XYZ file of C-alpha atoms in Angstrom:
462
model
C -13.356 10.208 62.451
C -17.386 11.734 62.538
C -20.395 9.739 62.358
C -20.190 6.574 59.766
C -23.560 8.302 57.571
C -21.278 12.185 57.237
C -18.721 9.247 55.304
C -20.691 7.865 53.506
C -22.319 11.077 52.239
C -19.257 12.084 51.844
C -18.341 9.392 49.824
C -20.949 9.264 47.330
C -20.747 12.904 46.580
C -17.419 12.826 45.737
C -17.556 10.206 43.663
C -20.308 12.574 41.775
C -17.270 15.002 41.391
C -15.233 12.959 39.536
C -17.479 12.962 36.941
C -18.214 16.620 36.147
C -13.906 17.094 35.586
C -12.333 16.351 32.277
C -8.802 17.052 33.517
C -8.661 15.815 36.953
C -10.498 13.307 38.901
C -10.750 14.240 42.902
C -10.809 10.800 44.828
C -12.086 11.823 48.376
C -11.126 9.137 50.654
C -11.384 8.155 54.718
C -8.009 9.062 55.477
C -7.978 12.487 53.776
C -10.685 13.011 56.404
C -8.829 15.779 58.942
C -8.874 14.858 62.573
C -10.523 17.016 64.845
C -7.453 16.970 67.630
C -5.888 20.356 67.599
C -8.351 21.762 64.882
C -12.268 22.726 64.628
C -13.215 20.939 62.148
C -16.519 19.848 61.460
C -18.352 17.164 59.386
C -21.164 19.509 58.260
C -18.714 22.223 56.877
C -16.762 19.724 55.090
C -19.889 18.460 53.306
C -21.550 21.878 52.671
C -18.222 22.438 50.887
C -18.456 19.195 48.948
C -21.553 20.376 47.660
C -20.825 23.534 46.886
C -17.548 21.815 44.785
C -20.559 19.765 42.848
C -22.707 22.267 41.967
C -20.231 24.303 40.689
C -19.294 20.912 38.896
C -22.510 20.356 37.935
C -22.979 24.309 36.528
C -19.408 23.534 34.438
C -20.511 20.780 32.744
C -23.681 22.764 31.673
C -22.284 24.895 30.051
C -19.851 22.573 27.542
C -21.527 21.948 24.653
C -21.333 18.412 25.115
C -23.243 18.019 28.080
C -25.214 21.505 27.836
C -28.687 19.642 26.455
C -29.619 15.880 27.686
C -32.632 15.450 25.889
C -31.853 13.025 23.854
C -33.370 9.227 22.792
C -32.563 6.001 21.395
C -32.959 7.384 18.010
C -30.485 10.604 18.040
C -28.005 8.247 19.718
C -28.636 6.046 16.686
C -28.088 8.640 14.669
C -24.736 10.521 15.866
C -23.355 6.773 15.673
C -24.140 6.122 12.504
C -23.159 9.254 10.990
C -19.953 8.984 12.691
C -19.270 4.958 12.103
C -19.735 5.799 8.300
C -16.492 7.236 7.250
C -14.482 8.124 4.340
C -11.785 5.191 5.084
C -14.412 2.863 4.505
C -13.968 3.133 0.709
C -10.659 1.930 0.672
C -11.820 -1.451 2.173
C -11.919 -3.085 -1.503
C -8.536 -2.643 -1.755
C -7.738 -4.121 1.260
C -8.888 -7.271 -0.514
C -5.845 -7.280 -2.963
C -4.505 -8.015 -0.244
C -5.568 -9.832 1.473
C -8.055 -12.396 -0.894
C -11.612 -13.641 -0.477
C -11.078 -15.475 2.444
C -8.458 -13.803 3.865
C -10.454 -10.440 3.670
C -13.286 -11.835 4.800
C -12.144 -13.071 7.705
C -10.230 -10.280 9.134
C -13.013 -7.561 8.636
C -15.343 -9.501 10.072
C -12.902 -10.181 12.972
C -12.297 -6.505 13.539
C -16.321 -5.052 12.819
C -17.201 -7.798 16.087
C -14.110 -6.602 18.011
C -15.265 -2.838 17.140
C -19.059 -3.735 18.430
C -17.877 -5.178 21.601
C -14.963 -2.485 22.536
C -18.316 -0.095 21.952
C -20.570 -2.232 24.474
C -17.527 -1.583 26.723
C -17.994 2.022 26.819
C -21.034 2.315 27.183
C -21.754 0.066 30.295
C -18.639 2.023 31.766
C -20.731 5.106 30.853
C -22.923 5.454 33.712
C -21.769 3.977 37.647
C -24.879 2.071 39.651
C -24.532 5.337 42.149
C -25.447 7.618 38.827
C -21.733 9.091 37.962
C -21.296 9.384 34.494
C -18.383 10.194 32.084
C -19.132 12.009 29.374
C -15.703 12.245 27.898
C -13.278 9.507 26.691
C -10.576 11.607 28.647
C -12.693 10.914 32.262
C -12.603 7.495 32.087
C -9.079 7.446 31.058
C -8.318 9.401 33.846
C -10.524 7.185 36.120
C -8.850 3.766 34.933
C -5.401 4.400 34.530
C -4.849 7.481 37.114
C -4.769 11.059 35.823
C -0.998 11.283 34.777
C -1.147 7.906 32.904
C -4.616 8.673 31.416
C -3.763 11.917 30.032
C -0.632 10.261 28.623
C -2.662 7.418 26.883
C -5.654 9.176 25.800
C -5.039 13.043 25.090
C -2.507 12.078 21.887
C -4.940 10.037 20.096
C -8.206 11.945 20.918
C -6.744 15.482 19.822
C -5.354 13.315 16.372
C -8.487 11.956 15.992
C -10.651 14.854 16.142
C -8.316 17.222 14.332
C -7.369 14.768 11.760
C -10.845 13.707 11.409
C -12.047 17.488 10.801
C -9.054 17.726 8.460
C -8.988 15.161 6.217
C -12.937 15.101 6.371
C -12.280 18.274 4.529
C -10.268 17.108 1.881
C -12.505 14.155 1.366
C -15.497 16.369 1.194
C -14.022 18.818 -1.120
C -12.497 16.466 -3.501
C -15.988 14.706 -4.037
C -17.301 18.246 -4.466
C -15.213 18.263 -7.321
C -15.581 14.926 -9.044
C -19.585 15.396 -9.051
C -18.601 18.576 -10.578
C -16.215 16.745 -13.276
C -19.360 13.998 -13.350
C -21.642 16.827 -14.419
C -19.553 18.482 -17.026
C -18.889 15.481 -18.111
C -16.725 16.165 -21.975
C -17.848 19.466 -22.091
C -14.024 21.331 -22.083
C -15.320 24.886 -21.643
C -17.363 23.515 -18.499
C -14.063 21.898 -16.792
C -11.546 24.829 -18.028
C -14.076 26.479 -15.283
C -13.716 24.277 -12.613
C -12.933 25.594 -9.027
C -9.192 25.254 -8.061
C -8.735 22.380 -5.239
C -8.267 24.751 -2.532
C -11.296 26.545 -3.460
C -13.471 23.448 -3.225
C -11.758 22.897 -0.073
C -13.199 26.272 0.964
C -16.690 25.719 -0.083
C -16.856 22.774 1.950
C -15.426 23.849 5.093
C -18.021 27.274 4.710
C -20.501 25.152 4.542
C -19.113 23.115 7.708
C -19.056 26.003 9.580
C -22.456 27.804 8.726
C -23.580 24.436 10.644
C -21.911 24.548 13.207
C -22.702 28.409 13.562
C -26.309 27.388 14.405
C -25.895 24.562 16.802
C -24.793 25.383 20.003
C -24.553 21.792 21.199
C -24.055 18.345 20.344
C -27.642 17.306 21.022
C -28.878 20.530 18.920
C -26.907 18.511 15.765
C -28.795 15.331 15.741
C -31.205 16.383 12.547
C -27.546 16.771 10.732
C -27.193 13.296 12.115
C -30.174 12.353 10.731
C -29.543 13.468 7.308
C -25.717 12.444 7.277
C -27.007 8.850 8.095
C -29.282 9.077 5.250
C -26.947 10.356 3.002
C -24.497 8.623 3.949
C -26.358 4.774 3.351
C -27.293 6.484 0.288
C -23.705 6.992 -0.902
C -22.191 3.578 0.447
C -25.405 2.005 -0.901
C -25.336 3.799 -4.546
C -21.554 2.766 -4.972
C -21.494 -0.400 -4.518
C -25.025 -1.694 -6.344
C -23.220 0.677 -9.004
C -20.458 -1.370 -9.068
C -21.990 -4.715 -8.932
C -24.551 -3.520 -11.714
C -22.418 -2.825 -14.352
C -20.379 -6.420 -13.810
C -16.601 -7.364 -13.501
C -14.044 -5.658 -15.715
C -12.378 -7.520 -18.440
C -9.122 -8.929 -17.015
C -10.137 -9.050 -13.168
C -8.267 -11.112 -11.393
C -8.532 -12.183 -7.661
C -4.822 -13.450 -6.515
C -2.932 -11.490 -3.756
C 0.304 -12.516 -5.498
C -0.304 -10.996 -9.109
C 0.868 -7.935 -7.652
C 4.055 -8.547 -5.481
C 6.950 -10.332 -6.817
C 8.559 -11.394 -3.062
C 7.274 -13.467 0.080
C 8.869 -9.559 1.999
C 6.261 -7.621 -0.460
C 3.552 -10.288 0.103
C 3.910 -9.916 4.126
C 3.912 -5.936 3.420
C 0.497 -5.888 1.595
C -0.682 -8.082 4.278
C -0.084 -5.472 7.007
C -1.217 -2.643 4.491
C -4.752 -4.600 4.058
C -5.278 -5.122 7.840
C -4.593 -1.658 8.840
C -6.921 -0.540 6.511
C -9.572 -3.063 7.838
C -8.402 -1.577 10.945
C -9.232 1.776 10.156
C -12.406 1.273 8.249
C -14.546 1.349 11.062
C -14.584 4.510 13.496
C -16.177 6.820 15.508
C -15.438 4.497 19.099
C -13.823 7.947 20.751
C -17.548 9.776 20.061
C -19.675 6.592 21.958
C -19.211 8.306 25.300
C -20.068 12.007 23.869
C -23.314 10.809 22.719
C -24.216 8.415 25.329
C -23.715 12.206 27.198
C -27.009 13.700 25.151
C -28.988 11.215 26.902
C -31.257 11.915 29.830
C -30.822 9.494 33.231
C -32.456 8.222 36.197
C -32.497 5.397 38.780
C -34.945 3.272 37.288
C -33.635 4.258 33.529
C -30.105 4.097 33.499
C -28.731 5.385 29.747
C -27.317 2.311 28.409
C -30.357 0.980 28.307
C -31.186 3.358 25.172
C -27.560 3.611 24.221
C -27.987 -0.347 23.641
C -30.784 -0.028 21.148
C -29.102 2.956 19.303
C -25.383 0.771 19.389
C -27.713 -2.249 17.399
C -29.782 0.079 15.100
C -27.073 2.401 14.037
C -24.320 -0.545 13.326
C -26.872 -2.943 11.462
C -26.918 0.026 8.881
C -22.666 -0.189 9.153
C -23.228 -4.279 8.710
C -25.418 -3.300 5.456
C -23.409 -0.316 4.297
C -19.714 -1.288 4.519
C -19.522 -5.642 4.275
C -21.388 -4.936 0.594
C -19.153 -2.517 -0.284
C -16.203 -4.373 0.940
C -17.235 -7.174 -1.049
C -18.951 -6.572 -4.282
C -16.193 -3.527 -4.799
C -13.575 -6.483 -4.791
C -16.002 -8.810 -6.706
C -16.445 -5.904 -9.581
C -12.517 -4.238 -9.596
C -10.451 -7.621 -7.737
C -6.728 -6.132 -8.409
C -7.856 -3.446 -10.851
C -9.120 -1.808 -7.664
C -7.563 2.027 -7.454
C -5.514 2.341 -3.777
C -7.985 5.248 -2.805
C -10.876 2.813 -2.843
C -14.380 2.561 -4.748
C -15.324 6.424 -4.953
C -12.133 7.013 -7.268
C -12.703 3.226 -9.130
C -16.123 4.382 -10.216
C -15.653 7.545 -11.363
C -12.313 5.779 -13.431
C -14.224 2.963 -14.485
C -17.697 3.982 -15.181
C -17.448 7.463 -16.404
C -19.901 7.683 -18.568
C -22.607 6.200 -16.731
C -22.260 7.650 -13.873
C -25.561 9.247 -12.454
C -25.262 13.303 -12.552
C -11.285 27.117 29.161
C -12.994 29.605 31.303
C -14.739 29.958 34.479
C -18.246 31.062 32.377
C -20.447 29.955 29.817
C -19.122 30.829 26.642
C -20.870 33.702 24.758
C -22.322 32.883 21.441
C -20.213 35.193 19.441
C -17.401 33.383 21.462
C -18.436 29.966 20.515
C -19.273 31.557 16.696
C -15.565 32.678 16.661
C -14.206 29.562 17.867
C -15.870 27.546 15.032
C -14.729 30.028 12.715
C -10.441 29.838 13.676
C -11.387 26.137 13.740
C -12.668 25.710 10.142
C -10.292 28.009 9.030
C -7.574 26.091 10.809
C -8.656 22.693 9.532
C -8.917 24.906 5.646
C -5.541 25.930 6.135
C -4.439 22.383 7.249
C -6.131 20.664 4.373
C -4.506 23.134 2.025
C -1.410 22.966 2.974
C -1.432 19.299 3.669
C -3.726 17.824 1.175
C -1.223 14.309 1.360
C -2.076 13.752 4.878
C -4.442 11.040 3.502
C -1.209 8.852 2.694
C -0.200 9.633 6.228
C -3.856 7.863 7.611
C -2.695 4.487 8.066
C 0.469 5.559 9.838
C -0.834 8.062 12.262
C -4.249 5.726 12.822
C -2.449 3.199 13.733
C -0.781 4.995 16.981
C -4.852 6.202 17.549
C -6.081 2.344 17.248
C -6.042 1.966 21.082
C -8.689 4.227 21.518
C -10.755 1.445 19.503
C -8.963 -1.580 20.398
C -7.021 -1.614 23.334
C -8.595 0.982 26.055
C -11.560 -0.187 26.557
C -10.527 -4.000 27.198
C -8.020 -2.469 29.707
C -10.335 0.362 31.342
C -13.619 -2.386 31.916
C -10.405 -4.748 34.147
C -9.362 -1.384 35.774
C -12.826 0.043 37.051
C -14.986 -3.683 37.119
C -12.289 -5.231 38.862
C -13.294 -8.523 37.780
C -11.736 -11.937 39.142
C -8.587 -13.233 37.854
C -9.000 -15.761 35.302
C -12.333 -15.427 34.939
C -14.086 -15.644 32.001
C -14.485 -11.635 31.189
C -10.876 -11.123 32.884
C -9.198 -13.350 30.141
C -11.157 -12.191 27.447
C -10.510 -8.609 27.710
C -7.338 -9.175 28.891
C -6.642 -11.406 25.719
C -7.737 -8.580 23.334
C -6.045 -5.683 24.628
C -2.833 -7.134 24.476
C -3.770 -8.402 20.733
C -4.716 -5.007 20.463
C -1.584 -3.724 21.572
C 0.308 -5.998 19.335
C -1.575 -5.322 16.162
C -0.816 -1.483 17.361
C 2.471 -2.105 16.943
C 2.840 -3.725 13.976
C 0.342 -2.056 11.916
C 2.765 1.067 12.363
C 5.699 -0.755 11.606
C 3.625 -1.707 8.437
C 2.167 1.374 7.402
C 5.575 2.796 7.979
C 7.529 0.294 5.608
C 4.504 0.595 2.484
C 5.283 4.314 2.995
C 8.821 4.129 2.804
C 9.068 1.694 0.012
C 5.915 3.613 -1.875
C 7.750 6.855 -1.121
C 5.162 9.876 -0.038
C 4.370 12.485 -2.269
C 4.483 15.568 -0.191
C 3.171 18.262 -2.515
C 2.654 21.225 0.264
C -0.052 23.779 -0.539
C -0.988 21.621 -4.181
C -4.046 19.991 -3.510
């Protein structure tokens, strides 16, 4: 079977293999080991070729723009995860309130910000292996936990949904508040509004200026100073809204009772799945923890989640401070008066006036440069064409939730192998299949509120 070190060797370099794939893990086991009766091989050619299989790993992975640059710190991880926990679905967590109630509300978003944190922790102590593997992509440790044909089944779905969707609907987001701060700016000047961009051509300015971004940064590391300023901008924004809100006191008429707006226990129970899906939902960016955790440089003695740690606590004590405020003193100020597309669209109703004015070599750079070009102007065209996939967010989230909720809990049993009814084994066990079940029914919700709501489809009317 060759000498018990040649194994061993061989053993821990293959396990460094698995880590440089995104599509396909190579396990590299004793008894794929070829006997040496009737053949000539040797120990030393089999590992020369392992390591010839890793640095051409190794040379992949450099050139991905994910992994090119590992230079980063505690602070640009701290960034990217801010900038990418902040998101647009946040603003509708007032309305989940209506819901919901005070307590009721309460309760549930602070059940599923904790669940968020530790599903997060998850990830990023499965990160980095004690023999210095690491998985820089949600879709390796899929792979890794559940085997590659059940990982890519699980994860790919989700993943593509989220980052598509995300660019998409970021797009409509970002162009409709390009247009209110123009409305907000015009203010009753007619001849000023009669001049206002068309939707789709606010659409367009945004996604230009998306893509003259991107254009310059070749890698995820080289985008941390758009981090930086999207995390200041974006604590800004959640912070100006709701001391906005809370400033100008509660509307005449608020009122704070779930029931004033359903008339059966079958509508009541519907608005109660509607509000925790969009609790759900408020908190993101869990499929990104492993990307960024990527940026970060590693050794023996400094293994990344160390840093990752400190940027996890920074970056979602600003969350903490950003969305629980908004959550609450939006619902405080509007109660059932709140609009269904959240606090942006209640303040500009409400307060007006007073508003404040695939290949086998590195990509080429005019490669990459075209790339992010058909991308933008895919997700332009999308957002166009589609400009109601916003209604659709709760439905199609919901089938993404395990990414958040569910995976992690199940990957930590598959790769830890922990004891059976131990402590950690229960626990995670527990919450993936609560996970699983809130999965479920959250779709069944969102599906019922859209059916009885009805969707507006208007195709290529944004």
């Amino acid at each position: 079977m060759g000498d018990p070190e040649v194994s061993s060797e061989r053993h821990r370099v293959g396990r460094s293999i698995s880590s440089f794939s995104s599509f396909r893990i190579i396990p590299i086991n004793d008894d794929d080991t070829p006997h040496s009766e009737g053949t000539n091989f040797s120990p030393v050619d089999s590992l020369r070729s392992i390591d010839e299989n890793a640095n051409v790993a190794e040379e992949i992975d450099s050139w991905l723009p994910i992994t090119e640059s590992r230079t980063g710190n505690a602070y640009t991880a701290a960034f990217h995860l801010l900038s990418s926990g902040l998101g647009n679905l946040a603003f509708v967590l007032p309305f989940a309130f209506t819901s919901l109630g005070w307590s009721g509300g309460i309760v549930v978003l602070t059940v599923f910000f904790a669940w968020r944190l530790y599903a997060i922790c998850l990830l990023v102590s499965l990160h980095e292996t004690a023999d210095g593997t690491r998985y820089s992509r949600y879709i390796q440790l899929a792979i890794v936990a559940f085997g590659e044909k059940l990982g890519k089944c699980l994860a790919i779905f989700p993943i593509v949904y989220l980052s598509g969707g995300t660019c998409i609907m970021t797009t409509i987001t970002g162009g409709n508040t390009l247009q209110l701060f123009y409305k907000a700016i015009c203010k009753n000047d007619q001849n000023c509004l009669d001049k206002s961009p068309s939707g789709a051509e606010w659409y367009l300015v945004f996604i230009c200026l998306a893509i003259l971004i991107a254009l310059f940064s070749p890698n995820l590391d080289s985008l941390a100073w758009v981090s930086f300023v999207g995390s200041i901008m974006g604590v800004s924004y959640f912070t100006i809204l709701w001391t906005l809100s809370i400033s100008k006191g509660r509307l005449n008429g608020v009122s704070y009772n779930p029931s004033d707006n359903v008339t059966t226990n079958m509508e009541r129970f519907r608005d109660v799945l509607n509000g925790m899906a969009i609790i759900a939902m408020g908190f993101r960016g869990q499929n990104l923890v492993l990307e960024i955790q990527g940026t970060l440089p590693s050794n023996p003695k400094h293994p990344t989640r160390t840093r990752m740690y400190k940027g996890v606590i920074a970056s979602y004590s600003f969350v903490t401070m950003c969305e629980f405020p908004l959550a609450i003193g939006g619902y405080w100020a509007y109660g059932n008066m709140m609009p269904e597309n959240g606090i942006m669209v209640a303040v500009a109703k409400y307060h007006q006036e007073s508003t404040p004015k695939g290949k086998h070599k590195a990509c080429p750079r005019w490669v990459r440069s075209c790339i992010k070009l058909l991308y933008g102007g895919l997700a332009y065209f999308m957002a166009v064409a589609f400009p109601f996939l916003i209604s659709l967010a709760k439905f199609i989230g919901g089938i993404a939730l395990p990414l958040s909720l569910v995976y992690p809990c199940f990957m930590w049993i598959s790769i830890k192998k922990p004891k059976r009814n131990s402590l950690m084994y229960c626990l995670n066990m527990f919450l993936g299949c609560l996970g699983t079940l809130i999965t479920v029914v959250q779709v069944a919700g969102a599906l019922w509120y859209l059916v009885v709501n009805k969707l507006d489809a208007n195709f290529f009317n944004p």
